[in-house]
Amino acid sequence: MNIHAIKAIYLFELARTWRTLMQSIASPVLSTSLYFIVFGSAIGSRMVAIDGISYGAFIVPGLIMLTVLTESTSNASFGIYMPKFSGTIYEILSAPVSAVEIVMGYVGAAATKSLLLGLIILGTARIFVDYSIAHPFWMLGFLILTAITFSLFGFIIGVMANSFEQLQIVPMMVIMPLTFLGGSFYSISMLPPVWQTITLFNPVVYLISGFRWSFYGVADVNVGLSLGMILMFMLTCVGIIGWIFRTGYKVKV
Amino acid sequence: MQPIIQVKQLNKIYPGGFHALKNIELEIRRGEIFALLGPNGAGKTTLISVICGIVNPGEGQVLVDGMDIVRDYRQARQRIGLVPQELSVSIFETVWDTVTFSRGLFGKPRDPAYLEQLLRDLSLWDKRNNKIITLSGGMKRRVLIAKALSHQPDILFLDEPTAGVDVELRRDMWQMIRRLRDSGVTIILTTHYIEEAEDMADRIGVINKGEIVLVEDKNSLMQKLGKKQLTLQLQHPLPTIPAELHNYNLQLSEDQHQLIFSYDSDSEHKVIVNLLRKLEDLEIEFTDLHTTQSSLEDIFVGLLEETA
Ligand SMILES: Nc1ncnc2c1ncn2[C@@H]1O[C@H](COP(=O)(O)OP(=O)(O)OP(=O)(O)O)[C@@H](O)[C@H]1O
Ligand SMILES: [Mg+2]
């Protein structure tokens, strides 16, 4: 195992985060804070509690997930797309590194960053709403698993993308809507039965439900099912990445 | 001794069907400077890219010090440094960070003292904390060289290292390359400046349209394919070449004042002596004489015309 290489890629990617601190940390924290102010404090005070949880507290897990999902995806995709775009990927390809090491470096850095971001937002939320965490260990577990899974997903997008536009389209057009419709702001049980069934095809539902369970002990779907879905999605991503490296698809001609 | 690089029956067909390398057979000797020459699109970069792992090989095999570049890619790649033709380097990083990154990527532990010496040798030490975007093109190329040498490889590929580099810097660069060679590094370079190959290389390979046309020791190549010309400045114009001289390869200039004798560089000395003696017999007097020798460039152009 080429530990030095994993470390080099990991540190390079984190350095990119520090270079763009405003964009990568400050801006997501600010926008999430706005959600807390508007939906948590302002509107939330007029809303009835869901499952006995005040509305402001109810949306905290969903909003953290929203950020972690979008940031993991866009970070990891950008991280691998840039060298492809600028041509610096030649160095990675010519280095004595395995596919696993490359992925560990890039995905590890993207996941670290969005995990930190998730924790910062969790801390920030405290300023606006009162919440409790019933299962801190599982909370962290879900957060880490989600960060890694969606960083893997972002890595795939970064490899596939042929332009900056394509790079941004997935987080914008897929992740955002799925998260909004996945129960960030409401409990699925509040939907009409038909929509409840349709919603169950949205993978994000399982993430948010499981994550919210770790806070308040209540969930839309069984926690075991949530965990299973995350792991399944993660394995799918790993499988696709394995295929990309075996075939050199869009990486090597 | 076993060659440090062996390319065996290598083919490369790009997606789209372009056959960029055709049955390449090539051996690079340990510690030599090997110049790979060829016109644009000949396949030089493709060949280097296959050996370095940037492009998938097609049929065939490449061994680096006996290790297969696909099966034993780790051991093979650790030995190799590559300076690519394109100036691709992440521009928002500093010089120091980027060489540190490269060293780590190739699996070597940190060694600031070595990297300092490397940057000093390349006159980049003063620029170590500059972002690469603020450097000139020639400096960027040196950064790429520093990156390629950061993990102390013993095989160095230089794909047109002197493109866009000024004369003085080019001289420094060649000095450094000679120093590297003296320290035991094998160097494979491509260049369009044929004088450079003539100056620097131990052996020359010529590739054209994906095929190796020739691989030769530089000196013997110049001797074998090089032509020499002896030009005699005549005292009196000579209307025609006398019959006695017909078995010499002679030409007369248009003003009839110059007699030009072409001969192979490796032909015997006696030919010239005999010719001069004959001229004396025929009472053809000359006031001056000089010889010229064809350059590698002439040889190269001649070769390409032959294989075109
Ligand atoms: N990715 C690619 N896909 C398809 N064809 C390619 C690709 N890269 C190179 N080629 C083709 O392969 C041939 C050889 O290209 P290569 O870059 O190896 O030439 P070269 O000898 O390095 O030329 P130059 O002196 O211009 O650098 C060219 O005809 C080129 O168009
Ligand atoms: Mg080239």
Coordinates of C-alpha atoms and ligand atoms in Angstrom, one line a residue:
Chain A
M1 CA 0.0 0.0 0.0
N2 CA 1.4 3.4 -1.0
I3 CA 0.6 5.3 2.1
H4 CA 2.6 8.3 1.0
A5 CA 0.6 8.7 -2.1
I6 CA -2.8 8.5 -0.3
K7 CA -1.5 11.1 2.1
A8 CA -0.2 13.3 -0.8
I9 CA -3.6 13.2 -2.6
Y10 CA -5.5 13.7 0.6
L11 CA -3.5 16.7 1.8
F12 CA -3.6 18.2 -1.7
E13 CA -7.4 18.0 -1.7
L14 CA -7.7 19.4 1.8
A15 CA -5.3 22.2 0.9
R16 CA -7.7 23.1 -1.9
T17 CA -10.4 23.5 0.7
W18 CA -8.3 25.9 2.8
R19 CA -7.5 27.9 -0.3
T20 CA -11.2 28.3 -1.0
L21 CA -12.4 28.6 2.6
M22 CA -15.1 31.1 1.9
Q23 CA -16.6 29.0 -0.9
S24 CA -16.2 25.6 0.7
I25 CA -17.1 26.2 4.3
A26 CA -18.5 29.7 4.9
S27 CA -21.1 29.7 2.2
P28 CA -22.8 26.3 3.0
V29 CA -22.8 27.3 6.7
L30 CA -24.4 30.6 5.9
S31 CA -27.1 29.2 3.6
T32 CA -28.0 26.5 6.1
S33 CA -28.2 29.1 8.9
L34 CA -30.7 31.0 6.8
Y35 CA -32.8 27.8 6.6
F36 CA -32.7 27.5 10.4
I37 CA -33.7 31.2 10.8
V38 CA -36.5 31.1 8.3
F39 CA -37.9 27.6 8.8
G40 CA -36.7 26.9 12.3
S41 CA -37.2 30.1 14.2
A42 CA -39.6 32.2 12.2
I43 CA -42.0 29.9 10.5
G44 CA -41.3 26.9 12.7
S45 CA -42.7 28.7 15.8
R46 CA -46.1 28.7 14.1
M47 CA -46.0 25.0 13.1
V48 CA -47.3 22.1 15.1
A49 CA -44.8 19.6 16.4
I50 CA -44.2 16.5 14.3
D51 CA -44.0 13.2 16.2
G52 CA -43.7 15.3 19.3
I53 CA -40.6 17.1 18.0
S54 CA -40.7 20.9 17.5
Y55 CA -40.5 21.8 13.9
G56 CA -37.3 23.7 14.3
A57 CA -35.6 20.7 15.8
F58 CA -37.3 18.3 13.3
I59 CA -35.6 19.9 10.3
V60 CA -32.0 19.9 11.8
P61 CA -31.1 16.4 10.7
G62 CA -32.6 16.9 7.2
L63 CA -30.7 20.1 6.6
I64 CA -27.4 18.6 7.7
M65 CA -28.0 15.7 5.3
L66 CA -28.9 18.2 2.6
T67 CA -25.5 19.9 3.0
V68 CA -23.5 16.7 3.4
L69 CA -25.0 15.1 0.3
T70 CA -24.5 18.1 -2.0
E71 CA -21.1 19.0 -0.6
S72 CA -19.8 15.4 -0.8
T73 CA -21.0 15.0 -4.3
S74 CA -19.8 18.3 -5.6
N75 CA -16.5 18.2 -3.8
A76 CA -15.5 14.7 -4.8
S77 CA -16.6 15.3 -8.4
F78 CA -14.7 18.5 -8.7
G79 CA -11.6 17.0 -7.1
I80 CA -11.2 14.3 -9.8
Y81 CA -12.6 16.4 -12.7
M82 CA -10.0 19.2 -12.3
P83 CA -6.9 17.1 -13.0
K84 CA -8.7 15.5 -15.9
F85 CA -9.7 18.9 -17.2
S86 CA -6.3 20.6 -16.7
G87 CA -4.2 17.6 -17.8
T88 CA -2.4 17.1 -14.4
I89 CA -4.0 13.7 -14.2
Y90 CA -0.9 12.4 -16.1
E91 CA 1.0 12.4 -12.9
I92 CA -1.6 10.3 -11.0
L93 CA -1.7 7.9 -13.9
S94 CA 2.0 7.5 -14.1
A95 CA 2.5 7.1 -10.4
P96 CA 2.9 3.8 -8.6
V97 CA -0.6 4.0 -7.1
S98 CA -3.5 1.6 -7.3
A99 CA -7.1 2.5 -8.0
V100 CA -8.0 1.9 -4.4
E101 CA -5.3 4.3 -3.2
I102 CA -6.4 7.0 -5.6
V103 CA -10.0 6.7 -4.5
M104 CA -9.0 6.7 -0.8
G105 CA -7.1 9.9 -1.3
Y106 CA -9.8 11.8 -3.2
V107 CA -12.9 10.3 -1.6
G108 CA -11.3 10.4 1.9
A109 CA -10.6 14.1 1.5
A110 CA -14.1 14.9 0.2
A111 CA -15.7 12.9 2.9
T112 CA -13.6 14.5 5.6
K113 CA -14.5 17.9 4.4
S114 CA -18.2 17.4 4.2
L115 CA -18.1 15.6 7.6
L116 CA -16.5 18.6 9.1
L117 CA -19.0 20.8 7.4
G118 CA -21.9 18.7 8.8
L119 CA -20.5 19.0 12.3
I120 CA -20.0 22.7 12.0
I121 CA -23.6 23.1 10.9
L122 CA -24.7 20.9 13.7
G123 CA -23.0 23.3 16.1
T124 CA -24.4 26.3 14.3
A125 CA -27.9 24.9 14.5
R126 CA -27.6 25.1 18.3
I127 CA -27.7 28.9 18.1
F128 CA -31.1 28.8 16.5
V129 CA -33.0 25.8 17.7
D130 CA -32.9 23.4 20.6
Y131 CA -32.4 19.8 19.7
S132 CA -31.2 16.6 21.4
I133 CA -29.2 13.6 20.1
A134 CA -30.5 10.3 21.3
H135 CA -27.9 8.0 19.7
P136 CA -24.7 10.1 19.2
F137 CA -22.7 7.1 18.0
W138 CA -25.3 6.2 15.3
M139 CA -25.6 9.9 14.4
L140 CA -21.8 10.0 13.7
G141 CA -22.0 6.7 12.0
F142 CA -24.8 7.8 9.6
L143 CA -22.9 11.0 8.9
I144 CA -19.7 9.3 8.1
L145 CA -21.3 6.6 6.0
T146 CA -23.3 9.2 4.0
A147 CA -20.3 11.4 3.5
I148 CA -18.2 8.5 2.2
T149 CA -21.0 7.1 0.0
F150 CA -21.8 10.4 -1.7
S151 CA -18.2 11.2 -2.1
L152 CA -17.9 7.9 -4.0
F153 CA -20.9 9.0 -6.0
G154 CA -19.3 12.4 -6.7
F155 CA -16.1 10.7 -7.8
I156 CA -18.1 8.7 -10.4
I157 CA -19.7 11.9 -11.6
G158 CA -16.3 13.7 -11.8
V159 CA -14.9 10.9 -13.9
M160 CA -17.9 10.7 -16.2
A161 CA -18.4 14.5 -16.7
N162 CA -17.2 16.1 -19.9
S163 CA -17.8 19.7 -18.9
F164 CA -18.2 21.9 -15.9
E165 CA -21.9 22.1 -16.7
Q166 CA -22.3 18.4 -16.4
L167 CA -20.4 18.5 -13.2
Q168 CA -22.9 20.8 -11.6
I169 CA -26.0 19.3 -13.1
V170 CA -26.2 16.3 -10.8
P171 CA -25.9 18.0 -7.5
M172 CA -28.3 20.7 -8.7
M173 CA -30.9 18.7 -10.6
V174 CA -30.8 15.3 -8.7
I175 CA -29.5 15.6 -5.2
M176 CA -31.3 18.8 -4.3
P177 CA -34.8 17.7 -5.4
L178 CA -34.4 14.3 -3.9
T179 CA -33.3 15.7 -0.6
F180 CA -36.2 18.3 -0.5
L181 CA -38.7 15.6 -1.5
G182 CA -37.0 13.0 0.8
G183 CA -38.4 14.4 4.0
S184 CA -36.0 17.1 5.1
F185 CA -38.8 19.4 5.9
Y186 CA -41.7 17.0 6.7
S187 CA -42.5 13.5 7.8
I188 CA -43.5 11.2 5.0
S189 CA -46.5 10.2 7.0
M190 CA -47.8 13.7 6.3
L191 CA -48.1 12.8 2.6
P192 CA -51.2 11.3 0.9
P193 CA -50.8 7.4 0.7
V194 CA -49.9 7.4 -3.1
W195 CA -47.1 9.8 -2.6
Q196 CA -45.9 7.9 0.4
T197 CA -45.4 4.9 -1.8
I198 CA -43.7 6.9 -4.5
T199 CA -41.4 8.5 -2.0
L200 CA -40.1 5.1 -0.9
F201 CA -38.3 5.0 -4.3
N202 CA -36.3 8.0 -3.2
P203 CA -33.0 6.7 -1.7
V204 CA -32.5 9.9 0.3
V205 CA -35.7 9.2 2.3
Y206 CA -33.8 6.3 4.0
L207 CA -30.8 8.5 4.8
I208 CA -32.7 11.3 6.3
S209 CA -35.0 8.9 8.2
G210 CA -32.1 7.0 9.7
F211 CA -30.3 10.1 10.5
R212 CA -33.3 11.7 12.2
W213 CA -33.8 8.5 14.2
S214 CA -30.3 8.9 15.6
F215 CA -31.5 12.3 16.9
Y216 CA -35.0 11.7 18.2
G217 CA -35.5 8.0 18.1
V218 CA -38.4 8.3 15.6
A219 CA -38.2 7.3 12.0
D220 CA -40.3 7.1 8.8
V221 CA -38.8 3.8 7.8
N222 CA -37.1 1.1 9.8
V223 CA -33.5 2.0 10.9
G224 CA -32.1 -1.3 9.8
L225 CA -33.6 -0.6 6.3
S226 CA -32.0 2.8 6.3
L227 CA -28.6 1.4 7.1
G228 CA -29.0 -1.3 4.5
M229 CA -29.9 1.2 1.8
I230 CA -26.9 3.3 2.5
L231 CA -24.6 0.3 2.4
M232 CA -26.2 -0.9 -0.8
F233 CA -25.8 2.5 -2.4
M234 CA -22.2 2.5 -1.2
L235 CA -21.4 -0.9 -2.6
T236 CA -23.0 0.1 -6.0
C237 CA -20.7 3.1 -6.2
V238 CA -17.7 1.0 -5.3
G239 CA -18.7 -1.5 -8.0
I240 CA -19.0 1.3 -10.6
I241 CA -15.6 2.8 -9.6
G242 CA -14.1 -0.7 -9.8
W243 CA -15.4 -1.0 -13.3
I244 CA -14.2 2.5 -14.3
F245 CA -10.6 1.6 -13.3
R246 CA -10.7 -1.9 -14.8
T247 CA -11.7 -0.5 -18.2
G248 CA -10.0 2.9 -17.9
Y249 CA -13.4 4.3 -18.9
K250 CA -13.0 8.1 -19.5
V251 CA -9.7 8.1 -17.6
K252 CA -7.3 6.3 -19.8
V253 CA -7.5 5.7 -23.6
Chain B
M1 CA 23.9 -6.2 -19.5
Q2 CA 20.1 -6.4 -19.6
P3 CA 18.6 -3.3 -21.2
I4 CA 16.8 -1.0 -18.8
I5 CA 13.7 -0.8 -21.0
Q6 CA 12.6 -3.4 -23.4
V7 CA 9.7 -2.7 -25.8
K8 CA 8.5 -5.9 -27.5
Q9 CA 6.1 -6.0 -30.5
L10 CA 4.1 -3.1 -29.0
N11 CA 1.0 -1.9 -30.8
K12 CA -1.3 0.9 -29.9
I13 CA -4.6 1.5 -31.5
Y14 CA -6.5 4.5 -30.2
P15 CA -10.3 4.3 -29.7
G16 CA -11.5 5.4 -33.1
G17 CA -9.2 3.0 -34.8
F18 CA -6.0 5.1 -35.3
H19 CA -3.0 2.8 -35.3
A20 CA -0.5 5.0 -33.5
L21 CA 2.3 2.4 -32.7
K22 CA 3.1 -0.5 -35.0
N23 CA 5.1 -3.4 -33.8
I24 CA 7.6 -1.3 -31.9
E25 CA 10.8 -3.1 -31.0
L26 CA 13.1 -1.0 -28.9
E27 CA 15.7 -1.5 -26.2
I28 CA 17.1 1.3 -24.1
R29 CA 20.5 0.8 -22.5
R30 CA 21.3 1.4 -18.9
G31 CA 22.7 4.9 -18.4
E32 CA 22.5 6.2 -21.9
I33 CA 20.9 9.3 -23.4
F34 CA 18.5 8.1 -26.0
A35 CA 17.0 10.7 -28.4
L36 CA 13.7 9.7 -30.1
L37 CA 13.2 11.8 -33.2
G38 CA 10.3 12.0 -35.5
P39 CA 8.0 14.4 -37.2
N40 CA 4.8 15.7 -35.6
G41 CA 2.3 12.9 -35.0
A42 CA 4.9 10.2 -35.4
G43 CA 4.0 8.5 -32.1
K44 CA 6.7 9.7 -29.8
T45 CA 4.4 10.9 -27.0
T46 CA 2.2 7.9 -27.4
L47 CA 5.2 5.6 -27.0
I48 CA 6.3 7.4 -23.9
S49 CA 2.8 7.5 -22.5
V50 CA 2.4 3.8 -22.8
I51 CA 5.7 3.1 -21.1
C52 CA 4.8 5.5 -18.2
G53 CA 1.3 4.1 -17.8
I54 CA -0.7 7.1 -19.0
V55 CA -2.1 5.4 -22.0
N56 CA -3.3 1.7 -22.1
P57 CA -0.9 -0.5 -24.0
G58 CA -2.3 -2.5 -26.9
E59 CA -0.7 -5.8 -27.9
G60 CA 2.9 -6.3 -26.9
Q61 CA 4.9 -5.9 -23.8
V62 CA 7.1 -3.4 -22.1
L63 CA 9.6 -4.3 -19.4
V64 CA 11.3 -1.8 -17.2
D65 CA 14.4 -3.4 -15.7
G66 CA 12.8 -6.7 -16.3
M67 CA 9.5 -5.7 -14.7
D68 CA 6.3 -5.8 -16.7
I69 CA 4.7 -2.3 -16.8
V70 CA 1.2 -3.7 -16.4
R71 CA 1.8 -6.6 -13.9
D72 CA 4.5 -5.0 -11.8
Y73 CA 3.3 -1.5 -12.4
R74 CA 4.4 -0.3 -8.9
Q75 CA 8.0 -1.3 -9.1
A76 CA 8.2 -0.2 -12.7
R77 CA 6.7 3.2 -12.2
Q78 CA 8.7 4.0 -9.1
R79 CA 11.8 4.0 -11.3
I80 CA 10.5 6.4 -13.8
G81 CA 10.2 10.2 -13.9
L82 CA 8.3 11.9 -16.7
V83 CA 8.4 15.5 -18.0
P84 CA 5.3 15.7 -20.2
Q85 CA 5.2 17.7 -23.4
E86 CA 2.2 19.7 -22.3
L87 CA 2.7 22.3 -19.5
S88 CA 0.1 20.7 -17.2
V89 CA 0.6 21.6 -13.5
S90 CA -1.9 22.7 -10.9
I91 CA -1.5 26.4 -11.1
F92 CA -2.9 27.5 -7.7
E93 CA -0.3 25.5 -5.8
T94 CA 3.1 26.7 -4.8
V95 CA 6.3 25.3 -6.3
W96 CA 7.3 23.7 -3.0
D97 CA 3.9 22.1 -2.5
T98 CA 3.8 20.6 -5.9
V99 CA 7.2 19.0 -5.7
T100 CA 6.3 17.7 -2.2
F101 CA 3.1 16.3 -3.6
S102 CA 4.9 14.5 -6.5
R103 CA 7.4 12.9 -4.2
G104 CA 4.7 11.6 -1.9
L105 CA 2.7 10.4 -4.9
F106 CA 5.6 8.2 -5.9
G107 CA 5.7 6.7 -2.5
K108 CA 8.8 8.4 -1.1
P109 CA 9.0 9.8 2.5
R110 CA 9.5 13.5 2.8
D111 CA 13.1 14.8 2.2
P112 CA 13.2 18.6 2.3
A113 CA 16.9 18.7 2.0
Y114 CA 16.8 16.8 -1.3
L115 CA 14.0 18.9 -2.7
E116 CA 15.8 22.0 -1.7
Q117 CA 18.9 20.9 -3.6
L118 CA 16.7 20.0 -6.6
L119 CA 15.1 23.4 -6.7
R120 CA 18.4 25.1 -6.4
D121 CA 19.8 23.1 -9.3
L122 CA 16.9 24.2 -11.4
S123 CA 17.1 27.9 -10.2
L124 CA 13.7 27.6 -8.7
W125 CA 14.6 28.0 -5.0
D126 CA 13.8 31.7 -5.0
K127 CA 10.4 30.8 -6.4
R128 CA 9.5 28.0 -4.0
N129 CA 6.7 29.9 -2.3
N130 CA 5.3 31.4 -5.5
K131 CA 2.1 30.1 -6.9
I132 CA 2.8 28.4 -10.2
I133 CA 0.3 30.6 -12.0
T134 CA 2.8 33.5 -11.4
L135 CA 5.7 31.7 -13.2
S136 CA 6.8 32.1 -16.8
G137 CA 6.5 29.3 -19.3
G138 CA 10.2 28.3 -19.0
M139 CA 9.9 28.3 -15.2
K140 CA 6.8 26.1 -15.4
R141 CA 8.8 23.6 -17.5
R142 CA 11.5 23.5 -14.9
V143 CA 8.8 22.9 -12.3
L144 CA 7.7 19.9 -14.3
I145 CA 11.3 18.7 -14.4
A146 CA 11.6 19.2 -10.6
K147 CA 8.4 17.2 -10.2
A148 CA 9.7 14.4 -12.4
L149 CA 12.9 14.2 -10.4
S150 CA 11.3 14.6 -7.0
H151 CA 11.2 10.9 -6.3
Q152 CA 14.8 10.3 -7.5
P153 CA 14.0 8.1 -10.5
D154 CA 16.7 6.4 -12.4
I155 CA 14.9 6.6 -15.7
L156 CA 13.9 10.0 -16.9
F157 CA 11.6 10.7 -19.9
L158 CA 11.7 14.2 -21.3
D159 CA 9.1 14.9 -24.0
E160 CA 10.3 18.0 -25.8
P161 CA 11.9 19.5 -22.7
T162 CA 13.4 22.5 -24.5
A163 CA 10.3 23.7 -26.4
G164 CA 9.8 27.3 -25.5
V165 CA 12.9 27.5 -23.4
D166 CA 15.5 30.3 -24.1
V167 CA 19.0 29.6 -25.3
E168 CA 20.7 30.1 -21.9
L169 CA 18.3 28.1 -20.0
R170 CA 18.5 25.3 -22.6
R171 CA 22.2 25.2 -22.1
D172 CA 21.7 24.9 -18.3
M173 CA 19.1 22.2 -18.9
W174 CA 21.5 20.2 -21.0
Q175 CA 24.2 20.6 -18.4
M176 CA 21.8 19.2 -15.8
I177 CA 20.8 16.3 -18.0
R178 CA 24.5 15.4 -18.5
R179 CA 25.0 15.6 -14.7
L180 CA 22.0 13.2 -14.3
R181 CA 23.4 10.9 -16.9
D182 CA 26.8 10.9 -15.1
S183 CA 25.1 10.0 -11.9
G184 CA 23.6 6.9 -13.6
V185 CA 20.2 8.1 -14.7
T186 CA 19.0 6.8 -18.1
I187 CA 17.5 9.5 -20.2
I188 CA 15.1 9.2 -23.0
L189 CA 14.2 12.5 -24.7
T190 CA 12.3 13.7 -27.7
T191 CA 13.2 16.9 -29.5
H192 CA 12.6 18.7 -32.7
Y193 CA 15.9 20.5 -32.4
I194 CA 18.1 18.0 -34.1
E195 CA 21.3 19.7 -33.2
E196 CA 20.4 18.9 -29.6
A197 CA 20.2 15.2 -30.3
E198 CA 23.5 15.5 -32.2
D199 CA 25.1 17.2 -29.2
M200 CA 23.6 15.1 -26.4
A201 CA 22.5 11.7 -27.4
D202 CA 24.5 8.5 -27.2
R203 CA 22.0 6.8 -29.5
I204 CA 19.3 8.0 -31.8
G205 CA 16.0 6.4 -32.6
V206 CA 13.8 7.6 -35.5
I207 CA 10.1 7.0 -35.5
N208 CA 7.8 7.8 -38.4
K209 CA 4.1 7.0 -38.7
G210 CA 4.1 4.8 -35.7
E211 CA 7.1 2.7 -36.9
I212 CA 10.6 2.7 -35.6
V213 CA 12.6 3.5 -38.8
L214 CA 16.1 3.3 -37.3
V215 CA 18.0 2.9 -34.0
E216 CA 21.7 3.6 -34.1
D217 CA 24.6 4.7 -32.2
K218 CA 24.9 8.4 -32.9
N219 CA 28.5 8.4 -34.0
S220 CA 28.2 5.4 -36.3
L221 CA 25.0 6.8 -37.7
M222 CA 26.7 10.0 -38.6
Q223 CA 29.6 8.1 -40.1
K224 CA 27.5 5.6 -42.0
L225 CA 24.8 7.9 -43.3
G226 CA 26.7 11.1 -43.2
K227 CA 28.1 12.5 -46.5
K228 CA 31.2 14.5 -46.8
Q229 CA 32.0 17.0 -49.5
L230 CA 35.3 18.3 -50.5
T231 CA 35.1 21.6 -52.4
L232 CA 38.0 22.8 -54.5
Q233 CA 38.2 26.4 -55.6
L234 CA 39.8 26.3 -59.1
Q235 CA 42.3 28.8 -60.4
H236 CA 40.9 28.6 -63.9
P237 CA 37.3 27.7 -64.9
L238 CA 36.9 24.2 -66.0
P239 CA 34.4 23.6 -68.9
T240 CA 33.9 19.9 -68.4
I241 CA 35.0 17.2 -66.0
P242 CA 37.9 15.4 -67.8
A243 CA 37.3 11.7 -68.7
E244 CA 40.2 10.6 -66.4
L245 CA 38.1 11.7 -63.4
H246 CA 34.9 10.0 -64.3
N247 CA 35.1 7.3 -61.7
Y248 CA 35.1 9.9 -58.9
N249 CA 31.8 11.3 -57.7
L250 CA 32.4 14.9 -59.0
Q251 CA 30.3 17.8 -59.8
L252 CA 31.1 21.1 -61.3
S253 CA 29.6 24.4 -60.1
E254 CA 27.7 26.5 -62.6
D255 CA 30.4 29.2 -62.7
Q256 CA 32.9 26.4 -63.5
H257 CA 35.1 27.6 -60.7
Q258 CA 34.3 24.9 -58.1
L259 CA 34.8 21.2 -58.2
I260 CA 32.8 19.3 -55.6
F261 CA 33.8 15.8 -54.6
S262 CA 31.2 13.8 -52.5
Y263 CA 32.3 10.8 -50.5
D264 CA 31.1 8.7 -47.6
S265 CA 32.5 9.6 -44.2
D266 CA 33.8 6.1 -43.7
S267 CA 35.5 5.8 -47.1
E268 CA 39.2 5.5 -47.1
H269 CA 41.5 8.4 -46.8
K270 CA 43.4 7.3 -49.9
V271 CA 40.6 8.4 -52.2
I272 CA 41.2 12.0 -51.6
V273 CA 45.0 11.7 -51.9
N274 CA 44.5 9.9 -55.2
L275 CA 42.1 12.5 -56.5
L276 CA 44.4 15.3 -55.6
R277 CA 47.3 13.5 -57.3
K278 CA 45.2 13.0 -60.5
L279 CA 44.3 16.7 -60.5
E280 CA 48.0 17.5 -60.3
D281 CA 48.7 15.2 -63.2
L282 CA 46.0 16.9 -65.2
E283 CA 47.4 20.3 -64.2
I284 CA 44.1 21.5 -62.7
E285 CA 45.2 24.0 -60.1
F286 CA 43.2 25.1 -57.1
T287 CA 43.5 28.0 -54.8
D288 CA 41.5 26.8 -51.8
L289 CA 39.7 23.8 -50.5
H290 CA 37.3 23.0 -47.7
T291 CA 35.3 20.0 -46.5
T292 CA 31.7 19.9 -45.1
Q293 CA 29.9 17.1 -43.3
S294 CA 26.2 16.5 -43.3
S295 CA 24.4 17.1 -40.0
L296 CA 22.1 14.7 -38.2
E297 CA 19.3 16.9 -39.6
D298 CA 20.3 16.1 -43.2
I299 CA 20.4 12.4 -42.3
F300 CA 17.0 12.7 -40.6
V301 CA 15.3 14.5 -43.4
G302 CA 16.9 12.0 -45.9
L303 CA 15.5 9.1 -43.8
L304 CA 12.0 10.4 -43.7
E305 CA 12.0 11.0 -47.4
E306 CA 13.1 7.5 -47.9
T307 CA 10.3 6.0 -45.7
A308 CA 7.6 8.4 -46.8
Ligands
LIG1 N1 -6.0 10.4 -27.4 C1 -5.9 10.1 -28.7 N2 -6.9 9.6 -29.5 C2 -6.7 9.4 -30.8 N3 -5.6 9.6 -31.5 C3 -4.6 10.1 -30.8 C4 -4.6 10.4 -29.4 N4 -3.4 10.9 -29.0 C5 -2.7 10.9 -30.1 N5 -3.3 10.5 -31.2 C6 -2.8 10.4 -32.6 O1 -1.7 9.5 -32.5 C7 -0.7 10.0 -33.4 C8 0.6 10.1 -32.7 O2 0.5 11.2 -31.7 P1 1.7 11.5 -30.7 O3 1.2 12.6 -29.8 O4 2.2 10.3 -30.1 O5 2.7 12.2 -31.7 P2 4.2 12.8 -31.5 O6 5.2 12.1 -32.2 O7 4.4 13.0 -30.0 O8 4.0 14.3 -32.1 P3 4.5 15.7 -31.7 O9 5.9 15.8 -32.3 O10 3.6 16.6 -32.4 O11 4.4 15.8 -30.3 C9 -1.2 11.3 -34.0 O12 -1.7 11.0 -35.3 C10 -2.3 11.7 -33.1 O13 -3.3 12.4 -33.8
MG2 MG 4.5 14.6 -28.8

